[in-house]
Amino acid sequence: MNLKKWVAAATFVFTLTSYADNIVPVSEKTQSTAAALRDKAFKDDSAYEILKSLTTEVGARHPGTPGEKAAIEWGVNKLKALGFDKVYTEDVKMNGWLRGVETAEIILPSYQKMIITALGRSKSTPKKGLEAEIVHFKNYAALEQAPDGSLKGKIAFISNRMERFKNGAGYGPANIARSKGHEIAAQKGAEALLIRSIGTDDHRNPHTGATNVAMGYTEVPAVALSNPDADQLVRLLEYGHTPKIRLNIQTKDLGPIVTKNVIGEITGSERPDEVVVIGGHLDSWDLGTGAVDDGAGVAIAMATASLIKSNTDKNPRRTIRVILWGAEELGLIGARAYAKAREEDGSIANHIIGSESDFGAGPVYGLQSSNNISPNALHVVDTMASLMGELGVTRRPGNTSGGPDMIPLAALGVPAINLMQNGTDYFDLHHTPDDTFDKVNPEHMRQNVAAWTVFTFMAAQWPGSFK
């Protein structure tokens, strides 16, 4: 072997040896404890009962409402009752917004009532409403192509239909009509924006949701139409009619208000300053009782941490921090405030890894990790997936931020895990009056907690670094 080849071979061997030296194995005891916790969780209905309490004793939890205040009090009391070592809240400043009157009717070519709901932070129509013909656009891109000012005196109607996928992949492409459509409609001169609901159901339940307005109001009144009513308008257009509608929505800007993030901790036994974050968002839209969005995630996180504490001889090495984020629906407001505060005080470096449950109550089928997890820690994620195998979970490729409220933390470099749920029917219920407790399967909740328990315990107990 010549010198050049010998040096290359020696470098390769040294690299492999160094890599192997940096790998901290997952002990047999940690794996066996995780498996025992998994099996315990799969027989435990704590999450289901927590969700029942939240959706029944509190109900809808829209920021600025009595329900939201009740939810914050409920969260504090429930975390204490579950035996968390530390429970506290943090103020989150925001601008409040409420819906009021919501009516719509076709007045030409024939009279028909329609079912609508205002989109988040929509401005009001005039007090007596407005009447105008609709101009149809098949999608957001088509509206963009309309000449500026061409919709004066008209209502822009976007009819794009969201596609159904197990992983919810159809949401992003459809959602731009909801988030930004009001801006383009105003630019084109429209009196209002009317969209087919961003959802996969065929029920007469309109889907609300946030626009890209952080404070104040949308550029024009912005409304979601139930999917059957949207289809009715399309059929009228296909018959050659130009529907004229009467629209009346009245909303209210509450101005500056304060909501809260509710936080509970299981204090680490050896490294209490190092934090594993799990959670869900405590707020909900006001149409239903927020069972799948995101009462289920709140309950799963609370039950997971409580089960670990109650069924281990001592707390895991690291602190498990359950965050019930506030004001997610209006723009990740609580999550952004939490991340900003940790960036400013320097404690963001102690956030070891995190994940949020915010995709309903369907069973977990995949485990995905963010690209910034250290190669020396990937074997831990693989071991987690292996232990979740009995639950029907497999290791999946791809990158993740770990859930909507994890996005601000992920942007600051916090590694993330995604416990991928089957969301085939999630967007049938999401942001509608049909988001209620009866839609949740208790067996699926048990399976979720079993999977989350494996991830959370192992992340908190394994002594190596995910970064």
Coordinates of C-alpha atoms in Angstrom, one line a residue:
M1 CA 0.0 0.0 0.0
N2 CA 1.4 3.4 -0.9
L3 CA 1.7 6.2 1.6
K4 CA -1.2 8.2 0.3
K5 CA -3.6 5.2 0.5
W6 CA -2.3 4.3 4.0
V7 CA -3.0 7.8 5.3
A8 CA -6.5 7.8 3.8
A9 CA -7.2 4.4 5.3
A10 CA -5.8 5.4 8.7
T11 CA -7.9 8.6 8.7
F12 CA -11.0 6.6 7.9
V13 CA -10.4 4.2 10.8
F14 CA -9.7 7.1 13.1
T15 CA -12.9 8.9 12.1
L16 CA -14.9 5.7 12.7
T17 CA -13.3 5.2 16.1
S18 CA -13.8 8.8 17.1
Y19 CA -17.5 8.6 16.0
A20 CA -18.0 5.4 18.0
D21 CA -16.3 6.9 21.0
N22 CA -18.8 9.8 21.0
I23 CA -21.9 7.6 20.9
V24 CA -23.5 7.2 24.3
P25 CA -25.5 4.0 24.3
V26 CA -29.0 3.7 25.6
S27 CA -28.8 1.4 28.7
E28 CA -30.7 -1.8 29.0
K29 CA -32.4 -0.4 32.1
T30 CA -33.6 2.7 30.3
Q31 CA -35.0 0.6 27.5
S32 CA -36.7 -1.8 29.8
T33 CA -38.2 1.0 31.9
A34 CA -39.4 2.7 28.7
A35 CA -41.0 -0.5 27.6
A36 CA -42.7 -1.0 30.9
L37 CA -44.1 2.6 30.9
R38 CA -45.3 2.0 27.3
D39 CA -47.2 -1.1 28.4
K40 CA -48.7 0.7 31.4
A41 CA -49.8 3.7 29.3
F42 CA -51.5 1.5 26.8
K43 CA -53.9 0.4 29.5
D44 CA -54.4 3.8 31.0
D45 CA -57.3 6.2 30.2
S46 CA -55.9 9.2 32.0
A47 CA -55.5 11.3 28.8
Y48 CA -59.1 10.5 27.8
E49 CA -60.4 11.5 31.2
I50 CA -58.3 14.7 31.2
L51 CA -59.7 15.6 27.7
K52 CA -63.2 14.8 28.9
S53 CA -62.8 17.2 31.8
L54 CA -61.3 20.0 29.7
T55 CA -64.0 19.9 26.9
T56 CA -66.9 19.4 29.4
E57 CA -66.1 21.5 32.4
V58 CA -64.5 24.3 30.3
G59 CA -65.5 23.9 26.7
A60 CA -64.3 26.4 24.0
R61 CA -61.2 28.4 24.9
H62 CA -60.9 31.4 22.6
P63 CA -58.5 34.1 23.8
G64 CA -60.3 37.0 25.5
T65 CA -63.3 34.9 26.5
P66 CA -64.4 33.6 29.9
G67 CA -63.7 30.1 28.6
E68 CA -60.1 31.0 28.1
K69 CA -59.7 32.3 31.6
A70 CA -61.4 29.1 32.9
A71 CA -59.1 27.0 30.9
I72 CA -56.0 28.6 32.4
E73 CA -57.3 28.0 35.9
W74 CA -58.2 24.5 34.9
G75 CA -54.7 23.8 33.6
V76 CA -53.0 25.0 36.8
N77 CA -55.3 23.0 39.0
K78 CA -55.1 19.9 36.9
L79 CA -51.3 19.9 36.7
K80 CA -51.1 20.3 40.5
A81 CA -53.6 17.4 41.0
L82 CA -51.6 15.2 38.7
G83 CA -48.5 15.6 41.0
F84 CA -46.3 17.9 38.9
D85 CA -43.3 19.2 40.9
K86 CA -43.7 22.8 39.7
V87 CA -46.7 24.6 38.2
Y88 CA -46.7 28.2 37.0
T89 CA -48.0 30.6 34.3
E90 CA -46.3 33.2 32.1
D91 CA -48.1 36.2 30.7
V92 CA -48.6 36.5 27.0
K93 CA -49.5 39.9 25.5
M94 CA -51.7 40.0 22.4
N95 CA -54.6 41.8 20.7
G96 CA -57.9 40.2 21.3
W97 CA -60.6 39.6 18.6
L98 CA -64.1 38.1 18.8
R99 CA -66.7 37.1 16.2
G100 CA -70.3 38.3 16.5
V101 CA -73.1 38.2 13.8
E102 CA -72.5 35.8 10.9
T103 CA -75.1 35.5 8.2
A104 CA -75.1 35.0 4.4
E105 CA -77.8 34.4 1.8
I106 CA -78.0 34.0 -1.9
I107 CA -80.5 36.6 -3.1
L108 CA -80.1 36.0 -6.9
P109 CA -80.9 33.9 -8.9
S110 CA -82.9 32.3 -6.1
Y111 CA -83.1 32.8 -2.3
Q112 CA -81.0 30.4 -0.3
K113 CA -79.4 30.6 3.2
M114 CA -75.7 29.8 3.5
I115 CA -73.7 28.7 6.5
I116 CA -70.6 30.9 7.0
T117 CA -68.1 31.8 9.7
A118 CA -65.7 34.8 9.9
L119 CA -62.0 34.1 9.6
G120 CA -59.7 35.1 12.4
R121 CA -59.3 38.9 12.7
S122 CA -61.8 39.6 9.9
K123 CA -63.1 43.1 9.8
S124 CA -66.8 43.7 9.9
T125 CA -69.1 44.4 7.0
P126 CA -71.2 47.6 7.2
K127 CA -73.7 47.3 10.1
K128 CA -76.5 46.3 7.7
G129 CA -74.3 44.0 5.7
L130 CA -73.4 44.2 2.1
E131 CA -74.9 42.9 -1.2
A132 CA -72.7 42.1 -4.2
E133 CA -72.2 39.7 -7.0
I134 CA -69.5 37.1 -6.7
V135 CA -66.6 36.7 -9.0
H136 CA -65.3 33.1 -9.0
F137 CA -61.7 32.0 -8.8
K138 CA -60.7 28.4 -8.7
N139 CA -57.7 29.0 -6.4
Y140 CA -55.6 31.7 -4.8
A141 CA -53.2 31.8 -7.8
A142 CA -56.2 32.7 -10.1
L143 CA -57.2 35.6 -7.9
E144 CA -53.6 36.8 -7.9
Q145 CA -53.8 37.0 -11.7
A146 CA -56.9 39.3 -11.8
P147 CA -56.1 42.9 -12.7
D148 CA -55.8 45.3 -9.8
G149 CA -59.0 47.1 -9.1
S150 CA -61.0 44.8 -11.4
L151 CA -63.3 43.5 -8.5
K152 CA -64.7 46.9 -7.5
G153 CA -68.2 46.3 -6.1
K154 CA -67.8 42.5 -6.2
I155 CA -67.1 39.7 -3.7
A156 CA -64.1 37.5 -4.5
F157 CA -65.0 33.8 -4.2
I158 CA -62.2 31.1 -4.1
S159 CA -63.5 27.6 -4.5
N160 CA -60.3 25.5 -4.2
R161 CA -60.9 22.1 -2.5
M162 CA -58.5 20.8 0.0
E163 CA -57.1 17.3 -0.7
R164 CA -57.2 14.6 1.9
F165 CA -53.9 13.0 3.0
K166 CA -52.9 10.9 6.0
N167 CA -50.3 13.4 7.0
G168 CA -52.3 16.5 6.3
A169 CA -50.2 17.4 3.3
G170 CA -53.1 19.1 1.5
Y171 CA -53.5 21.8 4.2
G172 CA -50.6 24.1 3.2
P173 CA -51.5 24.4 -0.5
A174 CA -55.1 25.2 0.3
N175 CA -54.5 27.3 3.4
I176 CA -52.9 30.3 1.5
A177 CA -56.4 31.3 0.4
R178 CA -57.4 31.7 4.1
S179 CA -54.2 33.3 5.3
K180 CA -53.5 35.8 2.5
G181 CA -56.6 35.9 0.3
H182 CA -57.9 39.0 2.0
E183 CA -54.9 41.0 1.0
I184 CA -55.1 40.1 -2.7
A185 CA -58.9 40.5 -2.7
A186 CA -58.4 44.1 -1.4
Q187 CA -55.7 44.7 -3.9
K188 CA -58.2 43.7 -6.7
G189 CA -60.8 46.1 -5.3
A190 CA -63.2 43.5 -3.8
E191 CA -65.7 44.3 -1.1
A192 CA -65.1 41.0 0.7
L193 CA -63.4 37.6 0.4
L194 CA -65.4 34.4 0.5
I195 CA -63.6 31.0 0.5
R196 CA -64.5 27.4 0.4
S197 CA -63.7 26.1 3.9
I198 CA -60.2 24.8 4.3
G199 CA -61.3 21.3 5.3
T200 CA -61.9 17.8 3.8
D201 CA -65.5 17.2 5.0
D202 CA -68.8 17.5 3.2
H203 CA -70.8 18.6 6.2
R204 CA -72.5 22.0 6.5
N205 CA -70.0 23.1 9.1
P206 CA -67.8 26.1 8.1
H207 CA -64.1 26.0 9.1
T208 CA -62.7 29.1 10.7
G209 CA -58.9 29.8 11.1
A210 CA -56.3 32.4 11.3
T211 CA -55.4 35.0 8.7
N212 CA -51.9 36.5 8.5
V213 CA -53.0 39.5 10.6
A214 CA -51.1 39.9 13.9
M215 CA -53.2 42.8 15.2
G216 CA -56.3 44.7 14.1
Y217 CA -58.3 43.5 11.1
T218 CA -58.1 42.0 7.7
E219 CA -58.0 44.2 4.6
V220 CA -61.6 43.3 3.7
P221 CA -64.2 41.1 5.5
A222 CA -63.0 37.5 5.1
V223 CA -65.4 34.6 5.4
A224 CA -65.3 30.8 5.1
L225 CA -68.3 29.1 3.5
S226 CA -69.4 25.6 4.4
N227 CA -68.2 23.2 1.7
P228 CA -71.7 22.1 0.5
D229 CA -72.7 25.8 0.2
A230 CA -69.5 26.5 -1.7
D231 CA -70.3 23.7 -4.1
Q232 CA -73.8 25.1 -4.5
L233 CA -72.4 28.4 -5.7
V234 CA -70.1 26.6 -8.1
R235 CA -73.1 24.7 -9.6
L236 CA -75.1 28.0 -10.0
L237 CA -72.1 29.4 -11.9
E238 CA -72.0 26.2 -14.1
Y239 CA -75.7 26.8 -14.9
G240 CA -74.8 30.2 -16.2
H241 CA -76.0 32.3 -13.3
T242 CA -74.0 35.1 -11.6
P243 CA -75.0 34.7 -7.9
K244 CA -75.6 37.8 -5.8
I245 CA -75.3 37.4 -2.1
R246 CA -76.0 39.3 1.0
L247 CA -73.3 39.1 3.6
N248 CA -73.3 40.4 7.2
I249 CA -70.5 39.7 9.7
Q250 CA -69.8 41.8 12.8
T251 CA -66.6 41.3 14.8
K252 CA -64.8 43.1 17.6
D253 CA -61.3 44.1 18.3
L254 CA -60.7 43.8 22.1
G255 CA -57.4 45.7 21.9
P256 CA -54.5 44.7 24.2
I257 CA -55.3 41.7 26.4
V258 CA -53.1 39.2 28.4
T259 CA -53.4 35.5 28.1
K260 CA -51.0 32.9 29.6
N261 CA -48.8 29.9 28.9
V262 CA -49.5 27.3 31.6
I263 CA -46.4 25.2 32.5
G264 CA -45.9 22.1 34.6
E265 CA -42.6 20.4 35.3
I266 CA -41.3 17.1 36.5
T267 CA -38.0 18.2 37.9
G268 CA -34.9 16.3 36.7
S269 CA -33.2 14.2 39.3
E270 CA -29.6 14.9 38.0
R271 CA -29.8 17.7 35.4
P272 CA -32.7 19.8 36.4
D273 CA -31.6 22.7 34.2
E274 CA -31.8 20.6 31.1
V275 CA -35.3 20.5 29.7
V276 CA -37.3 18.2 27.5
V277 CA -40.3 20.0 26.1
I278 CA -43.7 18.4 25.4
G279 CA -47.1 20.0 25.2
G280 CA -50.1 21.2 23.2
H281 CA -52.0 24.5 22.9
L282 CA -54.6 25.3 25.5
D283 CA -56.6 27.7 23.4
S284 CA -59.2 26.7 20.8
W285 CA -61.5 28.3 18.3
D286 CA -64.9 29.2 19.6
L287 CA -67.1 27.1 17.3
G288 CA -66.7 23.7 19.0
T289 CA -65.1 22.6 22.2
G290 CA -61.5 22.1 20.9
A291 CA -61.3 18.3 21.5
V292 CA -59.1 17.4 18.6
D293 CA -57.6 20.8 18.2
D294 CA -55.9 20.8 20.6
G295 CA -57.5 19.4 23.7
A296 CA -56.2 16.0 22.8
G297 CA -52.6 17.2 22.6
V298 CA -52.9 18.9 26.0
A299 CA -54.3 15.8 27.5
I300 CA -51.7 13.5 25.9
A301 CA -48.8 15.7 27.2
M302 CA -50.2 16.0 30.7
A303 CA -50.9 12.3 31.0
T304 CA -47.5 11.3 29.6
A305 CA -45.5 13.3 32.2
S306 CA -47.8 12.3 35.0
L307 CA -47.5 8.6 34.2
I308 CA -43.7 8.8 34.1
K309 CA -43.6 10.4 37.5
S310 CA -46.0 8.0 39.0
N311 CA -44.4 4.9 37.7
T312 CA -40.7 5.4 38.2
D313 CA -38.6 5.1 41.4
K314 CA -37.1 8.6 40.8
N315 CA -37.6 11.3 38.2
P316 CA -35.6 11.0 35.0
R317 CA -32.3 12.8 34.8
R318 CA -33.6 15.9 32.9
T319 CA -36.6 18.0 33.6
I320 CA -39.8 17.2 31.6
R321 CA -41.6 20.5 30.9
V322 CA -45.2 20.3 29.8
I323 CA -46.2 23.6 28.1
L324 CA -49.8 24.4 27.5
W325 CA -49.3 27.2 25.0
G326 CA -51.7 30.1 24.8
A327 CA -53.1 31.8 21.7
E328 CA -51.8 29.4 19.1
E329 CA -54.8 29.7 16.8
L330 CA -54.3 33.4 16.3
G331 CA -50.6 33.0 15.3
L332 CA -48.4 31.0 17.7
I333 CA -48.5 34.0 20.0
G334 CA -47.8 32.1 23.2
A335 CA -45.1 30.0 21.6
R336 CA -43.3 33.0 20.2
A337 CA -43.4 34.7 23.6
Y338 CA -42.0 31.6 25.3
A339 CA -39.2 31.3 22.8
K340 CA -38.3 35.0 22.9
A341 CA -38.1 34.9 26.7
R342 CA -35.7 31.9 26.6
E343 CA -33.6 33.5 24.0
E344 CA -33.2 36.6 26.0
D345 CA -32.4 34.9 29.3
G346 CA -30.0 32.4 27.7
S347 CA -31.9 29.3 28.8
I348 CA -32.7 28.3 25.2
A349 CA -29.4 26.4 25.3
N350 CA -30.8 24.1 28.0
H351 CA -33.7 23.0 25.8
I352 CA -32.4 19.6 24.8
I353 CA -35.2 18.4 22.5
G354 CA -39.0 18.9 22.2
S355 CA -42.2 18.0 20.4
E356 CA -45.8 19.1 20.4
S357 CA -49.0 17.1 19.9
D358 CA -51.2 19.2 17.7
F359 CA -52.7 17.0 15.0
G360 CA -55.8 15.5 16.7
A361 CA -56.3 12.2 18.4
G362 CA -55.5 9.7 15.6
P363 CA -53.0 6.9 16.3
V364 CA -49.3 7.5 15.9
Y365 CA -47.8 5.7 12.9
G366 CA -44.4 7.3 12.4
L367 CA -41.4 8.8 14.3
Q368 CA -39.5 11.6 12.5
S369 CA -36.5 13.6 13.7
S370 CA -35.2 17.1 12.8
N371 CA -32.1 17.5 10.7
N372 CA -30.2 19.2 13.4
I373 CA -30.2 16.2 15.8
S374 CA -26.6 15.1 16.2
P375 CA -25.6 12.0 14.2
N376 CA -24.4 10.7 17.6
A377 CA -28.0 10.7 18.9
L378 CA -29.8 9.2 15.9
H379 CA -29.4 5.7 17.4
V380 CA -31.5 6.9 20.4
V381 CA -34.3 8.0 18.0
D382 CA -34.0 4.6 16.3
T383 CA -34.3 2.8 19.6
M384 CA -37.4 4.9 20.5
A385 CA -38.9 3.8 17.2
S386 CA -38.0 0.2 17.9
L387 CA -39.8 0.3 21.3
M388 CA -42.8 1.9 19.7
G389 CA -42.9 -0.8 17.1
E390 CA -45.4 -2.8 19.1
L391 CA -47.7 0.2 18.8
G392 CA -47.6 0.2 15.0
V393 CA -45.0 3.0 14.8
T394 CA -42.1 3.0 12.3
R395 CA -39.1 5.2 11.8
R396 CA -39.7 7.8 9.1
P397 CA -37.4 10.0 7.0
G398 CA -37.7 13.8 6.5
N399 CA -37.3 16.9 8.6
T400 CA -39.6 18.3 11.3
S401 CA -40.0 21.3 13.5
G402 CA -41.9 19.2 16.1
G403 CA -45.3 20.8 15.8
P404 CA -46.7 24.4 15.3
D405 CA -45.8 25.7 18.7
M406 CA -42.3 24.2 18.4
I407 CA -41.5 26.3 15.3
P408 CA -40.1 29.3 17.3
L409 CA -38.0 27.0 19.4
A410 CA -36.8 25.0 16.3
A411 CA -35.8 28.3 14.7
L412 CA -33.5 28.8 17.7
G413 CA -31.8 25.4 17.1
V414 CA -33.8 23.2 19.5
P415 CA -33.8 19.6 18.1
A416 CA -37.3 18.2 17.5
I417 CA -39.2 15.0 17.2
N418 CA -42.5 14.4 15.3
L419 CA -44.8 11.6 16.5
M420 CA -46.7 11.4 13.3
Q421 CA -50.4 10.9 13.8
N422 CA -53.0 9.5 11.3
G423 CA -54.8 12.7 10.3
T424 CA -57.0 11.2 7.6
D425 CA -60.1 12.7 9.1
Y426 CA -58.5 15.5 11.1
F427 CA -59.5 18.2 8.7
D428 CA -63.1 17.0 8.7
L429 CA -63.3 18.4 12.3
H430 CA -60.6 21.0 12.5
H431 CA -61.8 24.6 13.3
T432 CA -65.5 23.6 13.1
P433 CA -68.5 23.2 15.4
D434 CA -68.0 19.5 15.0
D435 CA -64.7 19.5 17.0
T436 CA -66.2 17.8 20.1
F437 CA -65.3 15.2 22.6
D438 CA -67.4 12.4 21.1
K439 CA -65.1 12.3 18.0
V440 CA -62.2 11.0 20.1
N441 CA -61.4 7.3 20.3
P442 CA -60.1 6.3 23.8
E443 CA -58.0 3.4 22.4
H444 CA -56.2 5.9 20.1
M445 CA -55.6 8.2 23.1
R446 CA -54.0 5.3 25.0
Q447 CA -51.8 4.5 22.0
N448 CA -50.7 8.1 21.7
V449 CA -49.7 8.3 25.4
A450 CA -47.8 5.0 25.1
A451 CA -45.7 6.3 22.2
W452 CA -45.2 9.7 23.8
T453 CA -44.1 8.0 27.1
V454 CA -41.3 6.2 25.2
F455 CA -40.0 9.4 23.6
T456 CA -40.3 11.6 26.7
F457 CA -38.8 9.2 29.2
M458 CA -35.9 8.2 27.0
A459 CA -35.1 11.8 26.0
A460 CA -35.1 12.8 29.7
Q461 CA -33.2 9.8 30.9
W462 CA -30.5 9.2 28.2
P463 CA -27.4 11.0 29.4
G464 CA -26.0 11.9 25.9
S465 CA -26.6 15.1 23.9
F466 CA -29.1 15.5 21.1
K467 CA -27.3 18.5 19.8

